[in-house]
């Protein structure tokens, strides 16, 4: 009777040792997989940073060259002003209530730029 209980205890202990071994193996493989994914993630972040750094200066230089290619920075303001004056004169009274504020703000800025153009 005692020997049967002792053999069952030994059998349970060996099963538990085997389960612990399997669990350790699974934990180790999961940890290896996590470390591999973290390493891959770092590598992908570095590649993304390099890609962004390579393309960022090209976009800036393209934007600068497009905005300065034979155009004065005053011309867009003048065009906007003329569009604003023509749209405010042809607009209805219900929508013109918002334009005087915009127009008055533009008029305070425009006289100095028009003086710059004429001189």
C-alpha atoms as a printed R data frame, in Angstrom:
    type eleno elety resid chain resno       x       y       z
1   ATOM     1    CA   UNK     A     1   0.000   0.000   0.000
2   ATOM     2    CA   UNK     A     2   2.745   2.436   0.956
3   ATOM     3    CA   UNK     A     3   4.818   1.216  -1.959
4   ATOM     4    CA   UNK     A     4   1.939   1.883  -4.386
5   ATOM     5    CA   UNK     A     5   1.588   5.424  -3.053
6   ATOM     6    CA   UNK     A     6   5.355   5.905  -3.295
7   ATOM     7    CA   UNK     A     7   5.437   4.671  -6.894
8   ATOM     8    CA   UNK     A     8   2.520   6.970  -7.797
9   ATOM     9    CA   UNK     A     9   4.360   9.914  -6.209
10  ATOM    10    CA   UNK     A    10   7.512   9.064  -8.206
11  ATOM    11    CA   UNK     A    11   5.450   8.710 -11.372
12  ATOM    12    CA   UNK     A    12   3.784  12.088 -10.762
13  ATOM    13    CA   UNK     A    13   7.184  13.652 -10.055
14  ATOM    14    CA   UNK     A    14   8.613  12.304 -13.314
15  ATOM    15    CA   UNK     A    15   5.547  13.579 -15.237
16  ATOM    16    CA   UNK     A    16   5.978  16.988 -13.603
17  ATOM    17    CA   UNK     A    17   9.710  17.035 -14.465
18  ATOM    18    CA   UNK     A    18   8.821  16.181 -18.063
19  ATOM    19    CA   UNK     A    19   6.152  18.943 -18.129
20  ATOM    20    CA   UNK     A    20   8.659  21.428 -16.699
21  ATOM    21    CA   UNK     A    21  11.161  20.434 -19.389
22  ATOM    22    CA   UNK     A    22   8.551  20.951 -22.124
23  ATOM    23    CA   UNK     A    23   7.513  24.284 -20.584
24  ATOM    24    CA   UNK     A    24  11.141  25.436 -20.405
25  ATOM    25    CA   UNK     A    25  11.643  24.443 -24.044
26  ATOM    26    CA   UNK     A    26   8.499  26.342 -25.080
27  ATOM    27    CA   UNK     A    27   9.490  29.365 -22.997
28  ATOM    28    CA   UNK     A    28  12.965  29.367 -24.504
29  ATOM    29    CA   UNK     A    29  11.616  29.097 -28.044
30  ATOM    30    CA   UNK     A    30   9.074  31.857 -27.355
31  ATOM    31    CA   UNK     A    31  11.811  34.061 -25.903
32  ATOM    32    CA   UNK     A    32  14.005  33.392 -28.949
33  ATOM    33    CA   UNK     A    33  11.090  34.294 -31.234
34  ATOM    34    CA   UNK     A    34  10.410  37.512 -29.294
35  ATOM    35    CA   UNK     A    35  14.090  38.482 -29.462
36  ATOM    36    CA   UNK     A    36  14.164  37.765 -33.199
37  ATOM    37    CA   UNK     A    37  11.046  39.900 -33.742
38  ATOM    38    CA   UNK     A    38  12.492  42.745 -31.659
39  ATOM    39    CA   UNK     A    39  15.694  42.616 -33.685
40  ATOM    40    CA   UNK     A    40  13.725  42.612 -36.938
41  ATOM    41    CA   UNK     A    41  11.618  45.531 -35.686
42  ATOM    42    CA   UNK     A    42  14.753  47.565 -34.872
43  ATOM    43    CA   UNK     A    43  16.142  46.822 -38.312
44  ATOM    44    CA   UNK     A    44  12.914  47.874 -40.020
45  ATOM    45    CA   UNK     A    45  12.822  51.105 -37.993
46  ATOM    46    CA   UNK     A    46  16.393  51.872 -39.072
47  ATOM    47    CA   UNK     A    47  15.518  51.200 -42.720
48  ATOM    48    CA   UNK     A    48  12.460  53.459 -42.406
49  ATOM    49    CA   UNK     A    49  14.541  56.245 -40.839
50  ATOM    50    CA   UNK     A    50  17.118  55.992 -43.626
51  ATOM    51    CA   UNK     A    51  14.345  56.023 -46.240
52  ATOM    52    CA   UNK     A    52  12.734  59.107 -44.680
53  ATOM    53    CA   UNK     A    53  16.089  60.898 -44.467
54  ATOM    54    CA   UNK     A    54  16.868  60.153 -48.108
55  ATOM    55    CA   UNK     A    55  13.517  61.408 -49.407
56  ATOM    56    CA   UNK     A    56  13.075  64.384 -47.070
57  ATOM    57    CA   UNK     A    57  15.794  66.624 -48.626
58  ATOM    58    CA   UNK     A    58  14.555  65.899 -52.154
59  ATOM    59    CA   UNK     A    59  11.047  67.026 -51.253
60  ATOM    60    CA   UNK     A    60  12.342  70.225 -49.661
61  ATOM    61    CA   UNK     A    61  14.608  71.065 -52.580
62  ATOM    62    CA   UNK     A    62  11.784  70.344 -55.041
63  ATOM    63    CA   UNK     A    63   9.420  72.577 -53.093
64  ATOM    64    CA   UNK     A    64  11.980  75.380 -52.923
65  ATOM    65    CA   UNK     A    65  12.851  75.159 -56.600
66  ATOM    66    CA   UNK     A    66   9.156  75.135 -57.607
67  ATOM    67    CA   UNK     A    67   8.288  78.104 -55.420
68  ATOM    68    CA   UNK     A    68  11.278  80.209 -56.523
69  ATOM    69    CA   UNK     A    69  11.339  79.323 -60.224
70  ATOM    70    CA   UNK     A    70  10.916  82.777 -61.785
71  ATOM    71    CA   UNK     A    71   8.212  83.920 -59.403
72  ATOM    72    CA   UNK     A    72   8.291  86.824 -57.014
73  ATOM    73    CA   UNK     A    73   6.891  86.041 -53.560
74  ATOM    74    CA   UNK     A    74   4.695  89.168 -53.899
75  ATOM    75    CA   UNK     A    75   2.831  87.914 -56.989
76  ATOM    76    CA   UNK     A    76   0.726  85.259 -55.221
77  ATOM    77    CA   UNK     A    77  -0.422  87.903 -52.716
78  ATOM    78    CA   UNK     A    78  -1.357  90.246 -55.566
79  ATOM    79    CA   UNK     A    79  -3.305  87.458 -57.303
80  ATOM    80    CA   UNK     A    80  -5.137  86.581 -54.128
81  ATOM    81    CA   UNK     A    81  -5.977  90.234 -53.580
82  ATOM    82    CA   UNK     A    82  -7.411  90.688 -57.061
83  ATOM    83    CA   UNK     A    83  -9.460  87.503 -56.697
84  ATOM    84    CA   UNK     A    84 -10.707  88.696 -53.323
85  ATOM    85    CA   UNK     A    85 -11.740  92.097 -54.682
86  ATOM    86    CA   UNK     A    86 -13.548  90.584 -57.666
87  ATOM    87    CA   UNK     A    87 -15.303  87.935 -55.586
88  ATOM    88    CA   UNK     A    88 -16.416  90.395 -52.926
89  ATOM    89    CA   UNK     A    89 -17.913  92.775 -55.488
90  ATOM    90    CA   UNK     A    90 -19.948  90.018 -57.152
91  ATOM    91    CA   UNK     A    91 -21.038  88.178 -54.004
92  ATOM    92    CA   UNK     A    92 -24.495  88.398 -52.500
93  ATOM    93    CA   UNK     A    93 -25.220  90.336 -49.322
94  ATOM    94    CA   UNK     A    94 -25.631  87.187 -47.221
95  ATOM    95    CA   UNK     A    95 -22.126  85.915 -47.984
96  ATOM    96    CA   UNK     A    96 -20.465  89.323 -48.066
97  ATOM    97    CA   UNK     A    97 -20.766  89.680 -44.298
98  ATOM    98    CA   UNK     A    98 -17.723  87.446 -43.813
99  ATOM    99    CA   UNK     A    99 -15.657  89.082 -46.576
100 ATOM   100    CA   UNK     A   100 -15.238  92.601 -45.134
101 ATOM   101    CA   UNK     A   101 -13.255  91.222 -42.210
102 ATOM   102    CA   UNK     A   102 -10.995  89.261 -44.526
103 ATOM   103    CA   UNK     A   103 -10.754  92.155 -46.988
104 ATOM   104    CA   UNK     A   104 -10.000  94.678 -44.273
105 ATOM   105    CA   UNK     A   105  -7.253  92.419 -42.939
106 ATOM   106    CA   UNK     A   106  -5.826  92.066 -46.440
107 ATOM   107    CA   UNK     A   107  -6.039  95.820 -47.063
108 ATOM   108    CA   UNK     A   108  -3.907  96.512 -44.027
109 ATOM   109    CA   UNK     A   109  -1.221  94.240 -45.431
110 ATOM   110    CA   UNK     A   110  -1.578  95.079 -49.132
111 ATOM   111    CA   UNK     A   111  -0.661  98.823 -49.175
112 ATOM   112    CA   UNK     A   112   2.896  98.127 -48.048
113 ATOM   113    CA   UNK     A   113   3.327  95.374 -50.655
114 ATOM   114    CA   UNK     A   114   1.859  97.544 -53.404
115 ATOM   115    CA   UNK     A   115   4.315 100.294 -52.495
116 ATOM   116    CA   UNK     A   116   7.100  97.738 -52.775
117 ATOM   117    CA   UNK     A   117   5.873  96.754 -56.244
118 ATOM   118    CA   UNK     A   118   5.616 100.350 -57.484
119 ATOM   119    CA   UNK     A   119   9.090 101.310 -56.239
